[in-house]
Coordinates of C-alpha atoms and ligand atoms in Angstrom, one line a residue:
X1 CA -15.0 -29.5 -1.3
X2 CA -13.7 -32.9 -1.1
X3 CA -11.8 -34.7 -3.6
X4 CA -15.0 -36.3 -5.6
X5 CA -17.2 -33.6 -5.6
X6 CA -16.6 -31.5 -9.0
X7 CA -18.5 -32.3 -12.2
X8 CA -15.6 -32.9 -14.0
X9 CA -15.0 -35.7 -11.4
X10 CA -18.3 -37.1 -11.1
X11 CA -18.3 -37.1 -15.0
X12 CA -14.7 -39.0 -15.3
X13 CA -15.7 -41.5 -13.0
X14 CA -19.0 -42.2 -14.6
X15 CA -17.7 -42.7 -17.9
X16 CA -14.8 -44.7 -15.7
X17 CA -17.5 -47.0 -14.4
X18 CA -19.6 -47.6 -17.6
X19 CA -16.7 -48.6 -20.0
X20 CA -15.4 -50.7 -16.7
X21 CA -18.7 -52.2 -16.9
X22 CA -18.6 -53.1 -20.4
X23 CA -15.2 -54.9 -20.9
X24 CA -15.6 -56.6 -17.4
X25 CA -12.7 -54.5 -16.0
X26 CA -11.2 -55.7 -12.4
X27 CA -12.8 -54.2 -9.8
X28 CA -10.1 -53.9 -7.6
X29 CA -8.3 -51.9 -10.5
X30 CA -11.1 -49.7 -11.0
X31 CA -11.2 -49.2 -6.9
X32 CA -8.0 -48.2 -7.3
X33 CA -8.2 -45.7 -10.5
X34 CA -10.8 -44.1 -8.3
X35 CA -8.1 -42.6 -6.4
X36 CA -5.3 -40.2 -7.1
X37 CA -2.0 -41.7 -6.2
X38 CA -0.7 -38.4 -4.5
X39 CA -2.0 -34.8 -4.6
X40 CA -0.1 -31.7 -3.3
X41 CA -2.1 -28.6 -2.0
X42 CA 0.3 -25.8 -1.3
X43 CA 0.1 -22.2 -0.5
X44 CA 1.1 -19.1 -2.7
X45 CA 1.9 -16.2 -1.7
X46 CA 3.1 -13.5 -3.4
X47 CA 4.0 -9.5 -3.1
X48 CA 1.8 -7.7 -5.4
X49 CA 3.1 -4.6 -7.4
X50 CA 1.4 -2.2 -4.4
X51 CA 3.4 -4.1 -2.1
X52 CA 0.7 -6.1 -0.5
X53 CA 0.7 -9.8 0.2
X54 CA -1.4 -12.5 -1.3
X55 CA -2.0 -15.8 -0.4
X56 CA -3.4 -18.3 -4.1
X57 CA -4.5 -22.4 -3.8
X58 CA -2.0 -24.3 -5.7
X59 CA -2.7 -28.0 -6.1
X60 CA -0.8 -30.5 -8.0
X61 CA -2.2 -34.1 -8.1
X62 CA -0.4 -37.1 -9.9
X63 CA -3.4 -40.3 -10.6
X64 CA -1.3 -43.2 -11.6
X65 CA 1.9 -43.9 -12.5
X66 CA 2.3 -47.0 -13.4
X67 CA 3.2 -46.1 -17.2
X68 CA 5.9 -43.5 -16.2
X69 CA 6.5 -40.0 -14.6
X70 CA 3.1 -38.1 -14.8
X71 CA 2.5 -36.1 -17.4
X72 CA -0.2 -32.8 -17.2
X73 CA -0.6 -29.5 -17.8
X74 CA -0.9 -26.4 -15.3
X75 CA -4.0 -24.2 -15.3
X76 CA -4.1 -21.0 -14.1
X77 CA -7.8 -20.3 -13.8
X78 CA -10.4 -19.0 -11.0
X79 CA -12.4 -22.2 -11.2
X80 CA -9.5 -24.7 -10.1
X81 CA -10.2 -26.6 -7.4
X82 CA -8.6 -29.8 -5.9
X83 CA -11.4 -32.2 -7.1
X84 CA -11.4 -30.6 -11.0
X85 CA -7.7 -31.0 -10.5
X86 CA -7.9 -34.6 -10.0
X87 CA -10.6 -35.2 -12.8
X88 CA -8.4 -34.0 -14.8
X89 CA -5.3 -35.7 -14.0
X90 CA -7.2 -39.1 -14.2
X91 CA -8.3 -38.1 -18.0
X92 CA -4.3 -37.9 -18.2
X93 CA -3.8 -41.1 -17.4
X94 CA -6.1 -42.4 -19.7
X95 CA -5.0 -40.3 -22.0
X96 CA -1.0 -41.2 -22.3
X97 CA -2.5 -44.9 -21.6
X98 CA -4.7 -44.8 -25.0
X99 CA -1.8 -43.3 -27.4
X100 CA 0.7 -45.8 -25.8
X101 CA 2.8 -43.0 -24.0
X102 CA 5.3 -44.2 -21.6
X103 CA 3.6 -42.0 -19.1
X104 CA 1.1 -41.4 -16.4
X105 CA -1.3 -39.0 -15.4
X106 CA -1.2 -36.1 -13.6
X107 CA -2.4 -32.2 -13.5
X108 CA -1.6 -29.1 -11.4
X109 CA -3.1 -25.5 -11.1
X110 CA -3.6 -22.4 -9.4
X111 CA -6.9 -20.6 -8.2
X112 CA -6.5 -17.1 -9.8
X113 CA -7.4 -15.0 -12.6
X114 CA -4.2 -14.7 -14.5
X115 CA -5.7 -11.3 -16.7
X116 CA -5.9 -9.7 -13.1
X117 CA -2.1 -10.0 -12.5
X118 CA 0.7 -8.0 -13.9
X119 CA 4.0 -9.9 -15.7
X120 CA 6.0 -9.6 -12.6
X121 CA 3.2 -10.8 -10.5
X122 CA 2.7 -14.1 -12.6
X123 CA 6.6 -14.6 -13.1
X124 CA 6.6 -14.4 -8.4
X125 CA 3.2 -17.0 -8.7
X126 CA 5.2 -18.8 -11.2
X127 CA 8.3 -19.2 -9.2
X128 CA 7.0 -19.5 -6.0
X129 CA 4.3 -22.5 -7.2
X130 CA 7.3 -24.0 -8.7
X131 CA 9.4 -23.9 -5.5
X132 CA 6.5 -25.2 -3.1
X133 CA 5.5 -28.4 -5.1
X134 CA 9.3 -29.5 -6.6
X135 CA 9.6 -32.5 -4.0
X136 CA 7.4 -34.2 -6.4
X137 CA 8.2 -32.6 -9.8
X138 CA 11.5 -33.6 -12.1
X139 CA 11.9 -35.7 -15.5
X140 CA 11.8 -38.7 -14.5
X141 CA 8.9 -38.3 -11.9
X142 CA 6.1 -35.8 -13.1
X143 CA 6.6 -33.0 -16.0
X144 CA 4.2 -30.4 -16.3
X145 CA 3.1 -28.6 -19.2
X146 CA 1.4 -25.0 -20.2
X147 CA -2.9 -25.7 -19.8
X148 CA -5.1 -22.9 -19.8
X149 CA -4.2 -19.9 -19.0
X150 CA -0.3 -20.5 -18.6
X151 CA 2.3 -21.0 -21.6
X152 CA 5.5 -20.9 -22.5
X153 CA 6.6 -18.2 -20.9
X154 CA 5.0 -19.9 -17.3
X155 CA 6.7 -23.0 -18.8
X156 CA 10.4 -21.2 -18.9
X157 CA 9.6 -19.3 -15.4
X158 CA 8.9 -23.1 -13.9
X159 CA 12.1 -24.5 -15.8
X160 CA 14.5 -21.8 -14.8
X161 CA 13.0 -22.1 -10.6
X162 CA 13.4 -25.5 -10.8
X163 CA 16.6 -25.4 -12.6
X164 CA 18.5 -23.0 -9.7
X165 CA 16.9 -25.3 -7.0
X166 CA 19.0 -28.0 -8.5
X167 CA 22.1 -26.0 -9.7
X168 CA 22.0 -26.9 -13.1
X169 CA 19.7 -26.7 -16.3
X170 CA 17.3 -29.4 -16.4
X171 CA 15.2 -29.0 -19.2
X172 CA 13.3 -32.1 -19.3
X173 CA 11.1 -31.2 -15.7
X174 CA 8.6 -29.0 -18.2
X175 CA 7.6 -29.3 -22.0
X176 CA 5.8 -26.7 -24.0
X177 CA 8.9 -24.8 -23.4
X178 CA 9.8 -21.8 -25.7
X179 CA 12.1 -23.2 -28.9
X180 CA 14.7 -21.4 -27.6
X181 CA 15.7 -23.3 -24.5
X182 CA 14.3 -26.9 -25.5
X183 CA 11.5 -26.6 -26.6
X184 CA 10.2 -28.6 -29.8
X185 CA 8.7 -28.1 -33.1
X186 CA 5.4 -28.3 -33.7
X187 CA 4.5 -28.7 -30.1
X188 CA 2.4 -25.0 -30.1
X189 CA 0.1 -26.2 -32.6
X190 CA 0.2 -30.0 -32.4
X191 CA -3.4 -30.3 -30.2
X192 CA -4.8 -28.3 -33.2
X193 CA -3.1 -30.7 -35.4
X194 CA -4.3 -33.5 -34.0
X195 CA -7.7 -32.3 -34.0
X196 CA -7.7 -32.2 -37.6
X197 CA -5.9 -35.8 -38.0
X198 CA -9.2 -37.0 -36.0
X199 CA -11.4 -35.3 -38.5
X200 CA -9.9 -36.8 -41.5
X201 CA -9.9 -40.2 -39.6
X202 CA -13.4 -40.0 -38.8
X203 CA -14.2 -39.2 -42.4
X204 CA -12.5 -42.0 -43.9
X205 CA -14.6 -44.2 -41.5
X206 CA -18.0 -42.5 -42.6
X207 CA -17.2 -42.5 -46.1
X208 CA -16.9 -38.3 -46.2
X209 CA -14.4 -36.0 -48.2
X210 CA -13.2 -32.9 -46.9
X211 CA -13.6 -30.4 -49.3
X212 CA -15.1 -26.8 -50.0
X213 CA -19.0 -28.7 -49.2
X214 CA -17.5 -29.9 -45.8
X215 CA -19.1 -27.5 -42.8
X216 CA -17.3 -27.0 -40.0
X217 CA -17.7 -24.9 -36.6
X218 CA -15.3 -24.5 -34.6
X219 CA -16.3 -23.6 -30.6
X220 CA -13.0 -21.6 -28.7
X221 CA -10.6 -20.1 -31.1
X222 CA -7.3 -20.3 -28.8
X223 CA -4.5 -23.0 -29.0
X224 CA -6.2 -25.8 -29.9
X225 CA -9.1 -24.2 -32.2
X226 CA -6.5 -21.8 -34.1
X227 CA -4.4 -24.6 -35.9
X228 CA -7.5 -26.7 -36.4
X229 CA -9.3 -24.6 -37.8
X230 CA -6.2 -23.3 -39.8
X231 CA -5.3 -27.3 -41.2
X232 CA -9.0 -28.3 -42.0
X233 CA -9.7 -24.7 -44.0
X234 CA -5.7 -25.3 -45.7
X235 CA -7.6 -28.7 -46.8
X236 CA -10.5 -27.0 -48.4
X237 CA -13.5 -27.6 -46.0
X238 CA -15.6 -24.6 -45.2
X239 CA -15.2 -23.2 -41.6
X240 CA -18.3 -21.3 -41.3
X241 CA -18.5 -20.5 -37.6
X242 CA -15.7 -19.6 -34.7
X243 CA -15.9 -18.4 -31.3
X244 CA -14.8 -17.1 -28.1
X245 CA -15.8 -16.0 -25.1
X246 CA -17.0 -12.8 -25.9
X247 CA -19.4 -14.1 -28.9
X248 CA -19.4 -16.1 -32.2
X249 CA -19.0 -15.3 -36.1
X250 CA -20.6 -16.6 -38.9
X251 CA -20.3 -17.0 -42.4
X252 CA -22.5 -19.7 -44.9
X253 CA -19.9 -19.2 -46.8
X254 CA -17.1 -19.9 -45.1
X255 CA -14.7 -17.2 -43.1
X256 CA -11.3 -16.0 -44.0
X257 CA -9.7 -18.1 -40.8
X258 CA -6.1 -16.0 -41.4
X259 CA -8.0 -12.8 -41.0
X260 CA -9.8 -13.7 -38.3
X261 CA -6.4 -15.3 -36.5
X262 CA -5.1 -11.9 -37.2
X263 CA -7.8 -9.9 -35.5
X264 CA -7.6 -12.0 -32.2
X265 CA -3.6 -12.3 -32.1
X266 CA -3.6 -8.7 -31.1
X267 CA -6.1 -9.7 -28.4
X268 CA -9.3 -8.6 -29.7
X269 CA -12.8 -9.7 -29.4
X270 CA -14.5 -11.8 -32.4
X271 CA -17.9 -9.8 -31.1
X272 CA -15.7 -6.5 -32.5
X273 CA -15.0 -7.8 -35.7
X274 CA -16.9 -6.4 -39.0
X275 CA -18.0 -7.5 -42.2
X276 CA -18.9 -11.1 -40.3
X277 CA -22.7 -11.9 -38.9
X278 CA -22.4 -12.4 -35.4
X279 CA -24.2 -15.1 -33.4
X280 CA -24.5 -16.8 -29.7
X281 CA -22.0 -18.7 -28.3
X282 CA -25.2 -21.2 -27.8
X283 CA -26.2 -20.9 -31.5
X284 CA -22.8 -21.5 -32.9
X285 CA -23.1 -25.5 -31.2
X286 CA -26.2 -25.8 -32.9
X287 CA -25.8 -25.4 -36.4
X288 CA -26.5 -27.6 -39.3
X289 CA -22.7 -28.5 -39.8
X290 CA -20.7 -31.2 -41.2
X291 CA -18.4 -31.4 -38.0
X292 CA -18.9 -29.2 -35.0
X293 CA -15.7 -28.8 -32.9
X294 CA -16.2 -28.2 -29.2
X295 CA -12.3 -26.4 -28.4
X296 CA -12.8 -24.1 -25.9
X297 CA -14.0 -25.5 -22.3
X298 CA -15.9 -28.4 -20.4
X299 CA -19.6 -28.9 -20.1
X300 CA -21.2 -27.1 -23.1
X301 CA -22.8 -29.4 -24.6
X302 CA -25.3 -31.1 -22.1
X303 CA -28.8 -32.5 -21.8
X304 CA -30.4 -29.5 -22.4
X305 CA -28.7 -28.9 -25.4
X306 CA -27.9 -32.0 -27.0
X307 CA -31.0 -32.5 -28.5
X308 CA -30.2 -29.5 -31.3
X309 CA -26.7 -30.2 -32.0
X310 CA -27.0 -31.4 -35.3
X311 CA -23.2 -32.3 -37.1
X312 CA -22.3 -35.5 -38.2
X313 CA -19.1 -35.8 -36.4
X314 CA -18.3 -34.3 -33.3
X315 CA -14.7 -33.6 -32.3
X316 CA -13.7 -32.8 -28.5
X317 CA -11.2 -30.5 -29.0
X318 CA -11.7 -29.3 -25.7
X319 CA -11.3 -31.5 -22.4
X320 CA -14.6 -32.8 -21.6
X321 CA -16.8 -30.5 -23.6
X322 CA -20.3 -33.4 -23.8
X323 CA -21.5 -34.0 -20.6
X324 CA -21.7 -38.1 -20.3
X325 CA -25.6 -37.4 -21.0
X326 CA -24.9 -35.4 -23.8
X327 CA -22.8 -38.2 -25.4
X328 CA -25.6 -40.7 -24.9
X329 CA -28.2 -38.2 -27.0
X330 CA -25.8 -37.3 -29.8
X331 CA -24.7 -40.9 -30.2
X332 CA -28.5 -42.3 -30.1
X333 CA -29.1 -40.2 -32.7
X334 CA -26.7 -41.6 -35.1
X335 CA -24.3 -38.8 -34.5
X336 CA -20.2 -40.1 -34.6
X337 CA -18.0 -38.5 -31.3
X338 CA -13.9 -38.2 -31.6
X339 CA -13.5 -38.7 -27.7
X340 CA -11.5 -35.9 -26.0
X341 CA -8.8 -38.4 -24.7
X342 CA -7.9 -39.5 -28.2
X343 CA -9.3 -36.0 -30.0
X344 CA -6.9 -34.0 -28.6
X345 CA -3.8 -36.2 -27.6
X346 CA -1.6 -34.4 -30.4
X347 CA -0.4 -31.8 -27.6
X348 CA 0.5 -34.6 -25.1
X349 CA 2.5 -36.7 -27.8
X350 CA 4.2 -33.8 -29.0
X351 CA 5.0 -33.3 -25.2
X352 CA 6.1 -36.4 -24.8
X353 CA 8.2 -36.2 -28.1
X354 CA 9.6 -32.4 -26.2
X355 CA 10.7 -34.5 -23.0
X356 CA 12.8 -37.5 -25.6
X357 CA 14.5 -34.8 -27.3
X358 CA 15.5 -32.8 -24.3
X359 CA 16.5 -35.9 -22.2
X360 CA 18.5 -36.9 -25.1
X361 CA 19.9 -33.6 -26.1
X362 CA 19.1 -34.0 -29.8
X363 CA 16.3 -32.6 -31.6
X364 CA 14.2 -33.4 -34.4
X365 CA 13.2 -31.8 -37.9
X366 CA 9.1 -30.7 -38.3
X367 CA 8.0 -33.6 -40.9
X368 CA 9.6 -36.3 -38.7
X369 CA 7.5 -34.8 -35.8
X370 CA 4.2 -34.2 -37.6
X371 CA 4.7 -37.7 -39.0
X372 CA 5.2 -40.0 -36.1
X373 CA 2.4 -37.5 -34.6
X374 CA 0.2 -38.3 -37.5
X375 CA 1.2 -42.3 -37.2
X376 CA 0.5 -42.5 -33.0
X377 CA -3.0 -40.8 -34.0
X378 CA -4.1 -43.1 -36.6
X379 CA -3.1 -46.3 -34.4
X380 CA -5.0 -44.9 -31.7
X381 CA -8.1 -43.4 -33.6
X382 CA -8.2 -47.4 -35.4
X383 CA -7.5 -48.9 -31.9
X384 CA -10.5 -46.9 -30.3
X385 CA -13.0 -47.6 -33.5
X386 CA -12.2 -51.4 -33.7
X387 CA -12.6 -51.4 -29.7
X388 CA -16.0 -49.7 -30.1
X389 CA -16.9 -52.5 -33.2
X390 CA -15.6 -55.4 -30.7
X391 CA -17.6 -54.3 -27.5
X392 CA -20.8 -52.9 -29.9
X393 CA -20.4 -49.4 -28.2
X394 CA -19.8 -45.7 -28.6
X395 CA -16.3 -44.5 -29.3
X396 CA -16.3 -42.4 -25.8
X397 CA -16.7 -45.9 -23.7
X398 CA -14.4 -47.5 -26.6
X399 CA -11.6 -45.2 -25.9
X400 CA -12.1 -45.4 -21.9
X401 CA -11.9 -49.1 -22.5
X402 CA -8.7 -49.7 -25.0
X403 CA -6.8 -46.9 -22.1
X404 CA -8.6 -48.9 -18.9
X405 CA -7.2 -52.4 -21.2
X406 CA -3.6 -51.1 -21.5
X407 CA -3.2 -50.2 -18.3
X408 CA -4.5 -53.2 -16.4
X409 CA -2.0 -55.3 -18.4
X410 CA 0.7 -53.0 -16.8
X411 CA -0.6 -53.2 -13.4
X412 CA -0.8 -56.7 -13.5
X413 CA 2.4 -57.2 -14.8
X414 CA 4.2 -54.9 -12.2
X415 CA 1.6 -56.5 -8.9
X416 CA 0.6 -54.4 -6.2
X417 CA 3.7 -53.5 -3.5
X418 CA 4.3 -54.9 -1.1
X419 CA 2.7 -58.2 -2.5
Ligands
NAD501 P1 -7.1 -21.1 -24.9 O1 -7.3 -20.3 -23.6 O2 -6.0 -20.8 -25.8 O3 -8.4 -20.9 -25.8 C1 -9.7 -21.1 -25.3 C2 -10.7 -20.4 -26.3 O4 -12.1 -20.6 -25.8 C3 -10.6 -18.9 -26.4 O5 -11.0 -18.5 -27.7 C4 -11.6 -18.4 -25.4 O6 -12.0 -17.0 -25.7 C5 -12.7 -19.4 -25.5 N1 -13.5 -19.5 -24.3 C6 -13.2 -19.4 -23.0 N2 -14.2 -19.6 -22.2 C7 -15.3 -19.7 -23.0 C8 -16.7 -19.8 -22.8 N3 -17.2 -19.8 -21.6 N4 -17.5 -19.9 -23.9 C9 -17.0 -19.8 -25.2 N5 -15.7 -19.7 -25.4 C10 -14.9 -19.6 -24.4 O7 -7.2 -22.6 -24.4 P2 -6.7 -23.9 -25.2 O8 -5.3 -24.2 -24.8 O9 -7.1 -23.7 -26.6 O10 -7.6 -25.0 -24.5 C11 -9.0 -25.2 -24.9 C12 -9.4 -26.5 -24.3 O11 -8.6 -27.6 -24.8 C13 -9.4 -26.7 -22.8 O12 -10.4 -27.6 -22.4 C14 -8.0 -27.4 -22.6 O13 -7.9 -28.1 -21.4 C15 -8.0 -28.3 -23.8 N6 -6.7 -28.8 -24.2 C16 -5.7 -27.9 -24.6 C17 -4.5 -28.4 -25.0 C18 -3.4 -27.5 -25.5 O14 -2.4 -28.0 -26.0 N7 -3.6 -26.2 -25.5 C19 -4.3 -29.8 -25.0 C20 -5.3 -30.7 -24.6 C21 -6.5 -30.2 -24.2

């Protein structure tokens, strides 16, 4: 596969190309967002518990740096591939570029199915991932952070490998660390935060309350649909629909989100649980809802489907959940999108916020987190519906644009090398 060939990629750079298109963006700078700035494709190997060897694909890629050391998550997942890899990492640099993060884009992952190894086999994949691409991982260069499938216990595996490479603790190479050894408050649930920021944003701007008449589904109920759907139903709207992978549950009148956070925290299956009307995956995107939020993975809403997704607002919670055809349908139709860049940008500023603190040794309370969280969101959210206003477009090409408009200023200003 080479490095353009994914969806994910294709997608990116299509939406890359159209806002480009729109705010009459350099085309030497969009020639050179095309490309990743560095990408890493190592071997891991590791002894499994019956004593055999096995060999995994580990990429990490790093898009642009202008802003800063790259910042991106680590997936451990069977679909990970270089190209999806660098999709992603160029959505990173967008990303840190929109919310005004001094950082740039990157992503890294491993081809495996994480449920099929044991503890000490994920702590040796870990470890020896860690070890093989460190030349071009370190604070002030590119700091990685738990994605799917990985958390923070990957993220304190990865700190501690790094850490005896060097000789001493360097805390500030990975964020989404465990509290205790540096990592920050509110970083676990700040995507989920975020999400639900966006909502209320979006409401203010279409002139709706959130309240017990406000409908919400919510598609993936993992680390970024738990604490949405846990802030919007503390607010008083109505969450009458989550998901997983096995199935989806449904309830008019809205479901008891603490119970239901219970049942899966001890790793059960929302098709199992009782007293709750069970639906399709499929159906759950497709009900007459306020706002639907897409949290779980990429590509489920598409041209085929579009056409039935009825909610007002829709959130990406996920990371590219509306294919770019998708987006065109639901927006035709008067529907309003919180783009995924800006929609789920909490985790990435409370990242960012993680790296400060552990760079500077001192760390904050909850409120002043959850506050300057809430204030970067707002600017941003304003930013991207005022850009969408200015250029008459949709708030996916708006937020491409206001990211693609900060970052040509600071590749301008710093000129190519050597001149
Ligand atoms: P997670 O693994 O914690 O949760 C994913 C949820 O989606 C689970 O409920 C899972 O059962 C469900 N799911 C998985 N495959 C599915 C399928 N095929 N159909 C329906 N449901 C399915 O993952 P997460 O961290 O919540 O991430 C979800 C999405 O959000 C991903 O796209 C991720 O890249 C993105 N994201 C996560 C963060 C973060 O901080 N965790 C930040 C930014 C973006």
């Amino acid at each position: 596969m080479s490095l353009f060939d994914a969806p994910l990629f294709k997608d990116a750079y299509e939406q890359l190309t159209q806002a480009a298109d729109v705010m009459g963006l350099d085309r030497n700078i969009l020639e050179r967002l095309k490309y990743p700035k560095r990408a890493l494709q190592v071997a891991v190997p590791i002894r499994l518990d019956d004593g055999s060897v096995r060999t995994f694909q580990g990429y990490r890629v790093q898009h642009n740096m202008t802003l800063g050391p790259g910042k991106g998550g680590i997936r451990f997942h069977p679909g990970v591939d270089l190209s999806e890899t660098a999709a992603l990492a160029m959505l990173m640099t967008f990303k840190c570029a929109l919310v005004g993060l001094p950082l740039g884009g990157a992503k890294g992952g491993i081809e495996v199915d994480p449920n099929e190894l044991s503890r000490q086999e994920l702590q040796s994949l870990t470890r020896r991932y860690a070890t093989e691409i460190n030349m071009i991982i370190g604070p002030t260069i590119d700091v990685p952070a738990p994605d799917i499938g990985t958390d923070g216990q990957t993220m304190a595996w990865f700190m501690d490998t790094y850490s005896q490479i060097k000789g001493y603790t360097v805390p500030g190479v990975v964020t989404g660390k465990p509290i205790t050894i540096g990592g920050s408050l509110g970083r676990a649930e700040s995507t989920g935060k975020g999400v639900a920021y966006c909502v209320n944003f979006a409401c203010q701007k279409l002139g709706m309350t959130i309240d017990k008449n406000t409908t919400i589904a919510i598609h993936g109920f993992g680390k970024v649909g738990v604490p949405a759907a846990q802030d919007l139903s503390a607010q008083g709207a109505r969450i009458v629909a989550i998901s997983d992978v096995s199935g989806a549950v449904y309830n008019k009148d809205g479901l008891d989100i603490e119970k239901c956070y219970e049942w899966t925290r001890q790793g059960k299956y929302l098709k199992d649980m009782e007293g709750v009307e069970l639906i399709s995956n499929a159906q759950l995107l497709e009900l007459d809802v306020d706002v639907l939020i897409p949290a779980a993975i990429d590509g489920v809403v598409t041209k085929e489907n579009a056409g039935n997704v009825k909610a007002k607002i829709v959130a990406e919670g996920a990371n590219g959940p509306l294919t770019r055809e998708a987006i065109d349908i639901i927006t035709k139709r008067g529907g309003f999108i919180i783009p995924d860049i800006l929609c789920n940008a909490g985790g990435v500023i409370v990242s960012y916020f993680e790296w400060v603190q552990g760079l500077q040794n001192f760390f904050w309370d909850l409120d002043q987190i959850n506050g300057k969280l809430h204030d970067i969101l707002k600017d941003s959210f304003d930013n991207v519906f005022d850009t969408a206003t200015k250029y008459n477009t949709d708030m996916k090409k708006a937020a491409f644009i206001a990211a693609l408009a900060r970052l040509e200023r600071a590749m301008r200003l710093r000129g190519l090398f050597p001149a």
